[in-house]
């Protein structure tokens, strides 16, 4: 169900992209890119509450496909974006939140690595494994 | 073929790959590889079989392999031989599970050859066992021999399983698992890899299971062999000692941590690629705290050594390298052992079931570890998250865009406004120096200034606001706000005027104000006199016991400031606002008479003095003066005071002026008033020294101060109106700036 996970840096370039191999991946990439704008909007709108788990419902409810894009932003403006197929995930907001939390935790683990320079692409195998397990689990 | 071999070596009979079985299997593999018919007799006849070629590689492995067969010791040798080629093996393995097994072996072999650590653990018996599983489950857990190989082996195995295409594949595809095990033994042998390749056809899961099994077996073997390295990943004593010594060179305390940066430098010296070092770090930093304990360090060092010797990095931290964390150990051991046990117990049937369990175990094990670590590090995480929040706030200021954003909230608080004023002044005035010192001052100062400024505006309030604003101010040193900010601050403060009296215990705000006053002074030249007076005031801050006295201090402050435009932002602490107020007005008058420039200078010094002074009143008054100065460009927030100040340009006697200045500080936002105030301040300051003397004449002083206060009131009222005018103008400017900001935000907000 989880189709795509993207981690974007504060400068809005992707640090990590992991998607379930499906068709039209590029379309999802584009969707994520456009959703970044919405994310920025929400960031600026929020005053103090900088850590926000928000829901981006794009409304692209095609008969053949309907998916939701969820966003999450850390305090350092690192954005996590997830695209989920909404066939079953209509109400699983808590699950989405927990997934973001896990993503965030793994991301902080990566940050702890002194060999990782913030802003680099993320190549960590452990992180990949975590994301994979998460995506598999959701599916 | 593999199956044949397995059968031949009796593995099936035993149900597991005992050492002998393993050896036999390996031999059979070699036989098969050499094209000889698989028969038991062939083993005997072909003694000098070339080592089974598990991996395409090393002939020496073959030789080693034979040696292995001859003796267990040879196994060690073969392991060592195997060790070197693990990398190669790994690739070969891609094709098969057996590769995994082989790789493990080979890696072990290699390890042995390359480093003393190599544990000749190729306990064939166990490996055969694992082999079988490996054959079926490419992933087999050769975790037991967490040779560098196993990990990578497994991975490639699982991935490459379907596509094992190594040369040995054909050979091994038919082989039964046992051959793989043989390969295990003869790590050096390529056959293992080929066997592994054969394994490939097996399910990927099998691989994992096999892997785990293999690991189990290997561990058993390791234990059995009790060679120097039972576990390919195990650290020998010599190595451990070396690691510990290295640790000491970095961190003398063996119980302490090596910070990430130091570890990074240290491991970078090993000239491994950063990516690998990053992976090593991920593996070894068990508690994910960004620092390495002794155990973690040894594990990392060991991994580096292994890698440099050609071993591939494992996906998961080998058991022997796990830091000795109690809860983790249990979980890991449990995981490992269960996996192993599971495997060994029912090799034949279990494999399929095991495989799923093994992988899960493998997964759970690290998860357990991680979870336990996470528990341990939870606090760290939370703290890190907290730091995240703080971090973000820190970032914000750095970001010019956010800096711009910040002023907005600042606006709400008087201190912020004050800060803004200061900034405006800063930008507006040529007195960069004055402002910079102020800015440079510890955030407290700006905060205080803000507070004071805010206080100025409101007779007593906003101390908190001031602080908050000062916080924002501090965080946004770049706030330039210029006039806009200033206006904002002013406007902010003016509303604050209405706020309740500033809490008494807030000396700081006054101080901050004093500093802010300095800023203001630097910014605003007009209120100069007042501000100067105000500024002077704070530094003076002499005792402010009574209202009259209070006025004195106020006055004093401006006097001290003399050059400083003591924003007679009445310090919030001024409890007796009224007297302060009066003083303030006096001060304003004083300031008016003063010179703006002087004020500014004074303000600077004054601000410093202010900080020292703390007398809330004086500080506030000074601040106000400053604020007034600052406000000059903006609408007068504290119009009342400022007005008062303005109206009492030096007219009131110094003493009263001082006092008034204090109040004026609170009130005076206007520049004009500031100037007045500076003058007043100067006068006040001058008179301040006399104030203490007047203690004796309190009554008289009180009466005089009352008179002066009234005069100051009028002055301040005038000043207030003027400042309000300025405030309006400044607000307009701010609005325009904000609009511009909004336009620019989309681009710069990030």
Short mmCIF file of C-alpha atoms in Angstrom, two decimals, chain B residues 283-663:
data_model
loop_
_atom_site.label_atom_id
_atom_site.label_comp_id
_atom_site.label_asym_id
_atom_site.label_seq_id
_atom_site.Cartn_x
_atom_site.Cartn_y
_atom_site.Cartn_z
CA UNK B 283 26.69 -1.60 12.41
CA UNK B 284 28.86 -0.81 15.32
CA UNK B 285 27.14 2.10 16.89
CA UNK B 286 24.74 -0.09 18.60
CA UNK B 287 22.94 2.32 20.74
CA UNK B 288 22.82 4.88 18.02
CA UNK B 289 24.13 7.58 20.19
CA UNK B 290 26.68 8.98 17.86
CA UNK B 291 29.52 7.82 20.06
CA UNK B 292 31.41 4.60 20.42
CA UNK B 293 31.92 2.75 23.61
CA UNK B 294 34.83 0.45 23.99
CA UNK B 295 32.88 -2.48 22.70
CA UNK B 296 31.45 -0.57 19.85
CA UNK B 297 34.83 0.74 19.02
CA UNK B 298 36.35 -2.67 19.01
CA UNK B 299 33.59 -3.92 16.81
CA UNK B 300 34.07 -1.07 14.42
CA UNK B 301 37.78 -1.54 14.38
CA UNK B 302 37.38 -5.18 13.78
CA UNK B 303 35.06 -4.56 10.92
CA UNK B 304 37.52 -2.16 9.44
CA UNK B 305 40.26 -4.68 9.75
CA UNK B 306 38.14 -7.32 8.19
CA UNK B 307 37.18 -5.09 5.38
CA UNK B 308 40.69 -4.13 4.68
CA UNK B 309 41.53 -7.75 4.55
CA UNK B 310 38.96 -8.30 1.98
CA UNK B 311 36.00 -9.35 3.97
CA UNK B 312 32.74 -7.92 3.05
CA UNK B 313 30.79 -6.09 5.57
CA UNK B 314 27.92 -7.96 7.06
CA UNK B 315 24.46 -6.70 6.91
CA UNK B 316 24.02 -7.16 10.55
CA UNK B 317 26.51 -6.88 13.27
CA UNK B 318 28.04 -10.23 13.98
CA UNK B 319 27.20 -11.63 17.29
CA UNK B 320 30.68 -11.68 18.54
CA UNK B 321 31.01 -8.06 17.84
CA UNK B 322 27.93 -7.02 19.60
CA UNK B 323 28.58 -4.61 22.33
CA UNK B 324 28.07 -6.17 25.61
CA UNK B 325 24.76 -4.75 26.38
CA UNK B 326 22.93 -6.99 28.66
CA UNK B 327 19.53 -6.81 27.23
CA UNK B 328 20.87 -6.84 23.78
CA UNK B 329 22.99 -9.79 24.38
CA UNK B 330 20.14 -11.78 25.56
CA UNK B 331 18.04 -10.90 22.68
CA UNK B 332 20.73 -11.43 20.21
CA UNK B 333 21.82 -14.63 21.65
CA UNK B 334 18.37 -15.80 21.79
CA UNK B 335 17.79 -14.88 18.30
CA UNK B 336 20.89 -16.44 17.09
CA UNK B 337 20.59 -19.51 19.06
CA UNK B 338 17.07 -20.12 18.30
CA UNK B 339 17.88 -19.78 14.75
CA UNK B 340 20.70 -22.11 15.02
CA UNK B 341 18.92 -24.54 17.09
CA UNK B 342 16.04 -24.52 14.86
CA UNK B 343 18.18 -25.28 12.02
CA UNK B 344 20.21 -27.95 13.46
CA UNK B 345 17.30 -29.67 14.91
CA UNK B 346 15.45 -30.34 11.81
CA UNK B 347 17.62 -29.74 8.93
CA UNK B 348 15.66 -31.64 6.49
CA UNK B 349 12.21 -30.52 7.16
CA UNK B 350 12.96 -27.58 9.11
CA UNK B 351 14.77 -25.76 6.50
CA UNK B 352 11.75 -24.53 4.77
CA UNK B 353 10.12 -23.58 7.96
CA UNK B 354 13.28 -22.50 9.44
CA UNK B 355 14.03 -20.28 6.71
CA UNK B 356 11.13 -18.14 7.45
CA UNK B 357 11.90 -18.28 11.06
CA UNK B 358 15.49 -17.62 10.62
CA UNK B 359 15.03 -14.58 8.62
CA UNK B 360 12.54 -13.43 11.08
CA UNK B 361 14.93 -14.21 13.81
CA UNK B 362 17.59 -12.41 12.04
CA UNK B 363 15.32 -9.56 11.69
CA UNK B 364 13.97 -9.69 15.10
CA UNK B 365 17.31 -9.99 16.59
CA UNK B 366 18.55 -6.77 15.28
CA UNK B 367 15.23 -5.33 15.99
CA UNK B 368 15.41 -6.53 19.49
CA UNK B 369 18.74 -5.07 19.81
CA UNK B 370 17.63 -1.96 18.28
CA UNK B 371 14.57 -1.83 20.31
CA UNK B 372 16.45 -2.34 23.45
CA UNK B 373 18.85 0.17 22.31
CA UNK B 374 16.04 2.34 21.45
CA UNK B 375 14.77 2.03 24.89
CA UNK B 376 18.07 3.03 26.13
CA UNK B 377 18.41 5.70 23.70
CA UNK B 378 14.88 6.76 23.93
CA UNK B 379 15.78 9.48 26.22
CA UNK B 380 18.45 10.41 23.88
CA UNK B 381 16.04 10.46 21.09
CA UNK B 382 13.65 12.52 22.95
CA UNK B 383 16.35 14.81 23.91
CA UNK B 384 17.47 14.87 20.40
CA UNK B 385 14.03 15.71 19.36
CA UNK B 386 14.07 18.44 21.85
CA UNK B 387 17.26 19.57 20.52
CA UNK B 388 15.69 19.37 17.22
CA UNK B 389 13.19 21.87 18.21
CA UNK B 390 15.74 24.07 19.65
CA UNK B 391 17.86 23.51 16.74
CA UNK B 392 15.21 24.65 14.51
CA UNK B 393 14.79 27.79 16.40
CA UNK B 394 18.44 28.32 16.09
CA UNK B 395 18.30 27.71 12.49
CA UNK B 396 15.55 30.07 12.02
CA UNK B 397 17.51 33.03 13.01
CA UNK B 398 20.31 32.09 10.79
CA UNK B 399 18.00 31.94 7.94
CA UNK B 400 17.44 35.40 6.76
CA UNK B 401 14.02 34.53 5.71
CA UNK B 402 13.10 33.22 9.00
CA UNK B 403 14.76 36.14 10.48
CA UNK B 404 12.34 38.20 8.70
CA UNK B 405 9.64 36.03 9.91
CA UNK B 406 10.73 36.34 13.37
CA UNK B 407 10.11 39.94 13.67
CA UNK B 408 6.53 39.17 13.38
CA UNK B 409 6.29 37.45 16.63
CA UNK B 410 8.66 39.86 18.04
CA UNK B 411 6.29 42.47 17.30
CA UNK B 412 3.99 41.07 19.75
CA UNK B 413 6.30 41.57 22.54
CA UNK B 414 7.57 44.81 23.58
CA UNK B 415 11.01 43.54 23.87
CA UNK B 416 10.81 42.41 20.37
CA UNK B 417 9.63 45.65 19.34
CA UNK B 418 12.40 47.05 21.21
CA UNK B 419 14.76 44.86 19.45
CA UNK B 420 13.27 45.84 16.27
CA UNK B 421 13.65 49.31 17.18
CA UNK B 422 17.15 48.65 17.94
CA UNK B 423 17.60 47.02 14.72
CA UNK B 424 15.97 49.74 12.93
CA UNK B 425 18.11 52.09 14.63
CA UNK B 426 20.95 49.99 13.84
CA UNK B 427 20.21 49.95 10.28
CA UNK B 428 19.08 53.42 10.25
CA UNK B 429 21.84 54.93 12.09
CA UNK B 430 25.37 55.23 11.32
CA UNK B 431 26.26 54.13 14.67
CA UNK B 432 26.82 50.67 13.78
CA UNK B 433 29.14 50.35 16.58
CA UNK B 434 26.82 51.23 19.23
CA UNK B 435 24.38 48.83 17.98
CA UNK B 436 26.77 46.13 17.36
CA UNK B 437 28.08 46.11 20.80
CA UNK B 438 24.64 45.89 21.93
CA UNK B 439 23.88 43.24 19.53
CA UNK B 440 26.93 41.44 20.36
CA UNK B 441 26.04 41.55 23.89
CA UNK B 442 24.74 38.45 25.24
CA UNK B 443 21.27 37.74 24.25
CA UNK B 444 20.35 38.72 27.62
CA UNK B 445 21.10 42.15 26.87
CA UNK B 446 19.06 42.39 23.84
CA UNK B 447 16.44 40.64 25.66
CA UNK B 448 16.74 42.92 28.41
CA UNK B 449 16.79 45.73 26.11
CA UNK B 450 13.76 44.51 24.54
CA UNK B 451 12.28 44.02 27.77
CA UNK B 452 13.25 47.32 28.90
CA UNK B 453 12.04 48.83 25.80
CA UNK B 454 8.91 47.05 26.22
CA UNK B 455 8.83 48.08 29.69
CA UNK B 456 9.32 51.48 28.68
CA UNK B 457 6.34 51.32 26.72
CA UNK B 458 4.33 49.81 29.31
CA UNK B 459 4.92 50.77 32.66
CA UNK B 460 5.63 47.55 33.89
CA UNK B 461 5.04 44.88 31.87
CA UNK B 462 6.20 42.96 29.41
CA UNK B 463 9.14 41.97 31.13
CA UNK B 464 8.21 38.63 29.98
CA UNK B 465 7.43 39.98 26.68
CA UNK B 466 10.63 41.66 26.64
CA UNK B 467 12.33 38.48 27.33
CA UNK B 468 10.51 36.66 24.74
CA UNK B 469 11.08 39.32 22.32
CA UNK B 470 14.59 39.54 23.31
CA UNK B 471 14.81 35.90 22.73
CA UNK B 472 13.58 36.35 19.34
CA UNK B 473 15.76 39.24 19.07
CA UNK B 474 18.70 37.32 20.12
CA UNK B 475 17.84 34.69 17.74
CA UNK B 476 17.46 37.11 15.02
CA UNK B 477 20.38 39.23 15.34
CA UNK B 478 19.94 40.09 11.83
CA UNK B 479 16.68 41.50 12.28
CA UNK B 480 16.95 44.41 10.56
CA UNK B 481 13.61 45.26 10.53
CA UNK B 482 14.92 48.67 10.16
CA UNK B 483 12.24 51.06 10.55
CA UNK B 484 9.68 48.47 10.16
CA UNK B 485 10.95 46.45 12.94
CA UNK B 486 11.41 49.37 14.97
CA UNK B 487 8.03 50.45 14.35
CA UNK B 488 6.86 47.13 15.19
CA UNK B 489 8.65 47.09 18.34
CA UNK B 490 7.37 50.40 19.13
CA UNK B 491 3.94 49.53 18.36
CA UNK B 492 4.36 46.48 20.36
CA UNK B 493 5.58 48.32 23.23
CA UNK B 494 2.97 50.89 23.15
CA UNK B 495 0.30 48.40 23.67
CA UNK B 496 2.41 47.11 26.36
CA UNK B 497 2.19 50.28 28.07
CA UNK B 498 -1.25 49.39 28.90
CA UNK B 499 -0.02 46.22 30.35
CA UNK B 500 0.17 45.84 34.03
CA UNK B 501 3.14 47.13 35.81
CA UNK B 502 6.22 45.19 35.20
CA UNK B 503 6.95 42.59 37.72
CA UNK B 504 9.25 43.93 40.30
CA UNK B 505 11.90 41.33 40.17
CA UNK B 506 13.15 41.94 36.78
CA UNK B 507 16.31 43.78 36.97
CA UNK B 508 17.45 42.28 33.80
CA UNK B 509 14.89 43.74 31.62
CA UNK B 510 15.98 47.02 32.65
CA UNK B 511 19.44 46.12 31.85
CA UNK B 512 18.50 44.79 28.60
CA UNK B 513 16.71 47.84 28.03
CA UNK B 514 19.68 49.76 28.79
CA UNK B 515 21.50 47.92 26.19
CA UNK B 516 18.64 48.30 23.94
CA UNK B 517 18.66 51.83 24.81
CA UNK B 518 22.08 51.97 23.53
CA UNK B 519 20.91 50.46 20.43
CA UNK B 520 18.17 52.81 20.21
CA UNK B 521 20.44 55.55 20.74
CA UNK B 522 22.58 54.49 18.04
CA UNK B 523 19.64 54.21 15.87
CA UNK B 524 17.75 57.16 16.63
CA UNK B 525 19.47 60.32 16.77
CA UNK B 526 16.56 62.44 17.28
CA UNK B 527 15.50 61.34 20.59
CA UNK B 528 19.05 61.75 21.35
CA UNK B 529 18.87 63.87 24.28
CA UNK B 530 16.26 61.96 25.87
CA UNK B 531 17.71 58.75 25.08
CA UNK B 532 21.02 59.76 26.10
CA UNK B 533 19.60 60.76 29.25
CA UNK B 534 17.81 57.58 29.49
CA UNK B 535 20.80 55.64 28.66
CA UNK B 536 22.79 57.40 31.09
CA UNK B 537 20.21 56.57 33.47
CA UNK B 538 20.46 52.90 33.54
CA UNK B 539 24.09 52.79 34.13
CA UNK B 540 23.69 55.03 36.95
CA UNK B 541 21.03 53.00 38.47
CA UNK B 542 21.82 54.04 41.82
CA UNK B 543 19.56 53.08 44.60
CA UNK B 544 16.10 53.69 43.79
CA UNK B 545 14.56 53.26 47.02
CA UNK B 546 11.73 55.62 46.86
CA UNK B 547 9.83 57.01 44.11
CA UNK B 548 11.62 60.17 44.42
CA UNK B 549 14.68 58.27 44.67
CA UNK B 550 13.44 56.17 42.00
CA UNK B 551 13.31 59.10 39.86
CA UNK B 552 16.74 59.74 40.89
CA UNK B 553 18.00 56.52 39.63
CA UNK B 554 16.21 57.08 36.51
CA UNK B 555 17.73 60.30 36.21
CA UNK B 556 20.87 58.88 37.24
CA UNK B 557 20.81 56.50 34.56
CA UNK B 558 20.39 58.96 31.89
CA UNK B 559 23.02 60.91 33.46
CA UNK B 560 25.29 58.05 33.33
CA UNK B 561 24.35 57.35 29.90
CA UNK B 562 24.76 60.86 29.03
CA UNK B 563 25.74 59.96 25.68
CA UNK B 564 23.53 57.00 25.63
CA UNK B 565 20.15 57.43 24.60
CA UNK B 566 18.74 55.83 27.49
CA UNK B 567 15.47 54.80 26.38
CA UNK B 568 13.80 55.60 29.37
CA UNK B 569 12.03 52.53 28.90
CA UNK B 570 10.97 52.21 32.32
CA UNK B 571 12.20 49.02 33.47
CA UNK B 572 9.48 46.75 34.19
CA UNK B 573 10.79 46.38 37.50
CA UNK B 574 9.83 49.72 38.38
CA UNK B 575 7.25 49.19 40.77
CA UNK B 576 6.59 52.70 41.47
CA UNK B 577 5.76 53.50 38.05
CA UNK B 578 4.35 56.71 38.87
CA UNK B 579 7.37 58.17 40.31
CA UNK B 580 9.26 56.68 37.54
CA UNK B 581 6.89 58.15 35.30
CA UNK B 582 7.50 61.42 36.71
CA UNK B 583 11.10 60.85 36.55
CA UNK B 584 10.71 59.78 33.16
CA UNK B 585 9.08 62.90 32.14
CA UNK B 586 11.76 64.74 33.80
CA UNK B 587 14.16 62.63 32.12
CA UNK B 588 12.57 63.25 28.90
CA UNK B 589 12.83 66.81 29.44
CA UNK B 590 16.30 66.21 30.31
CA UNK B 591 16.83 64.15 27.36
CA UNK B 592 15.32 66.65 25.16
CA UNK B 593 17.77 69.06 26.30
CA UNK B 594 20.43 66.58 25.75
CA UNK B 595 22.02 65.69 22.59
CA UNK B 596 21.01 62.79 20.61
CA UNK B 597 24.39 61.90 19.64
CA UNK B 598 25.49 62.06 23.06
CA UNK B 599 22.74 59.92 23.96
CA UNK B 600 23.76 57.42 21.57
CA UNK B 601 27.18 57.31 22.86
CA UNK B 602 25.91 57.38 26.24
CA UNK B 603 23.49 54.84 25.46
CA UNK B 604 26.15 52.54 24.54
CA UNK B 605 28.03 53.04 27.61
CA UNK B 606 24.84 53.44 29.27
CA UNK B 607 23.56 50.23 28.18
CA UNK B 608 26.49 48.66 29.71
CA UNK B 609 25.97 50.60 32.73
CA UNK B 610 22.41 49.84 32.55
CA UNK B 611 23.09 46.31 32.71
CA UNK B 612 25.02 46.87 35.68
CA UNK B 613 22.51 48.98 37.18
CA UNK B 614 19.54 47.07 37.12
CA UNK B 615 17.47 49.42 38.90
CA UNK B 616 14.43 48.67 37.14
CA UNK B 617 13.23 52.10 37.18
CA UNK B 618 16.28 53.67 35.97
CA UNK B 619 16.80 51.03 33.51
CA UNK B 620 13.37 51.25 32.34
CA UNK B 621 13.52 54.86 32.13
CA UNK B 622 16.67 54.71 30.26
CA UNK B 623 15.29 52.16 28.11
CA UNK B 624 12.40 54.22 27.47
CA UNK B 625 14.66 56.92 26.51
CA UNK B 626 16.31 54.63 24.18
CA UNK B 627 13.14 53.42 22.95
CA UNK B 628 12.18 56.85 22.36
CA UNK B 629 15.22 57.38 20.44
CA UNK B 630 14.46 54.34 18.54
CA UNK B 631 11.05 55.23 18.11
CA UNK B 632 11.96 58.34 16.52
CA UNK B 633 11.42 56.79 13.27
CA UNK B 634 8.43 55.02 14.38
CA UNK B 635 5.33 55.93 15.92
CA UNK B 636 5.75 56.45 19.51
CA UNK B 637 4.71 53.49 21.27
CA UNK B 638 5.08 54.83 24.60
CA UNK B 639 3.79 58.01 23.58
CA UNK B 640 2.74 59.02 26.95
CA UNK B 641 6.10 58.82 28.42
CA UNK B 642 7.80 60.03 25.44
CA UNK B 643 5.44 62.80 25.15
CA UNK B 644 6.15 63.61 28.60
CA UNK B 645 9.71 63.57 27.88
CA UNK B 646 9.38 65.64 24.95
CA UNK B 647 7.52 68.17 26.80
CA UNK B 648 9.97 68.40 29.48
CA UNK B 649 13.07 69.15 27.69
CA UNK B 650 15.53 69.60 30.34
CA UNK B 651 13.20 71.82 32.06
CA UNK B 652 12.82 69.78 35.14
CA UNK B 653 15.73 69.76 37.42
CA UNK B 654 18.10 66.98 36.98
CA UNK B 655 16.86 65.02 39.82
CA UNK B 656 13.33 65.00 38.86
CA UNK B 657 14.39 64.51 35.40
CA UNK B 658 16.15 61.45 36.30
CA UNK B 659 13.26 60.07 37.94
CA UNK B 660 11.11 61.04 35.17
CA UNK B 661 13.48 59.57 32.82
CA UNK B 662 12.85 56.37 34.36
CA UNK B 663 9.28 56.65 33.84
#
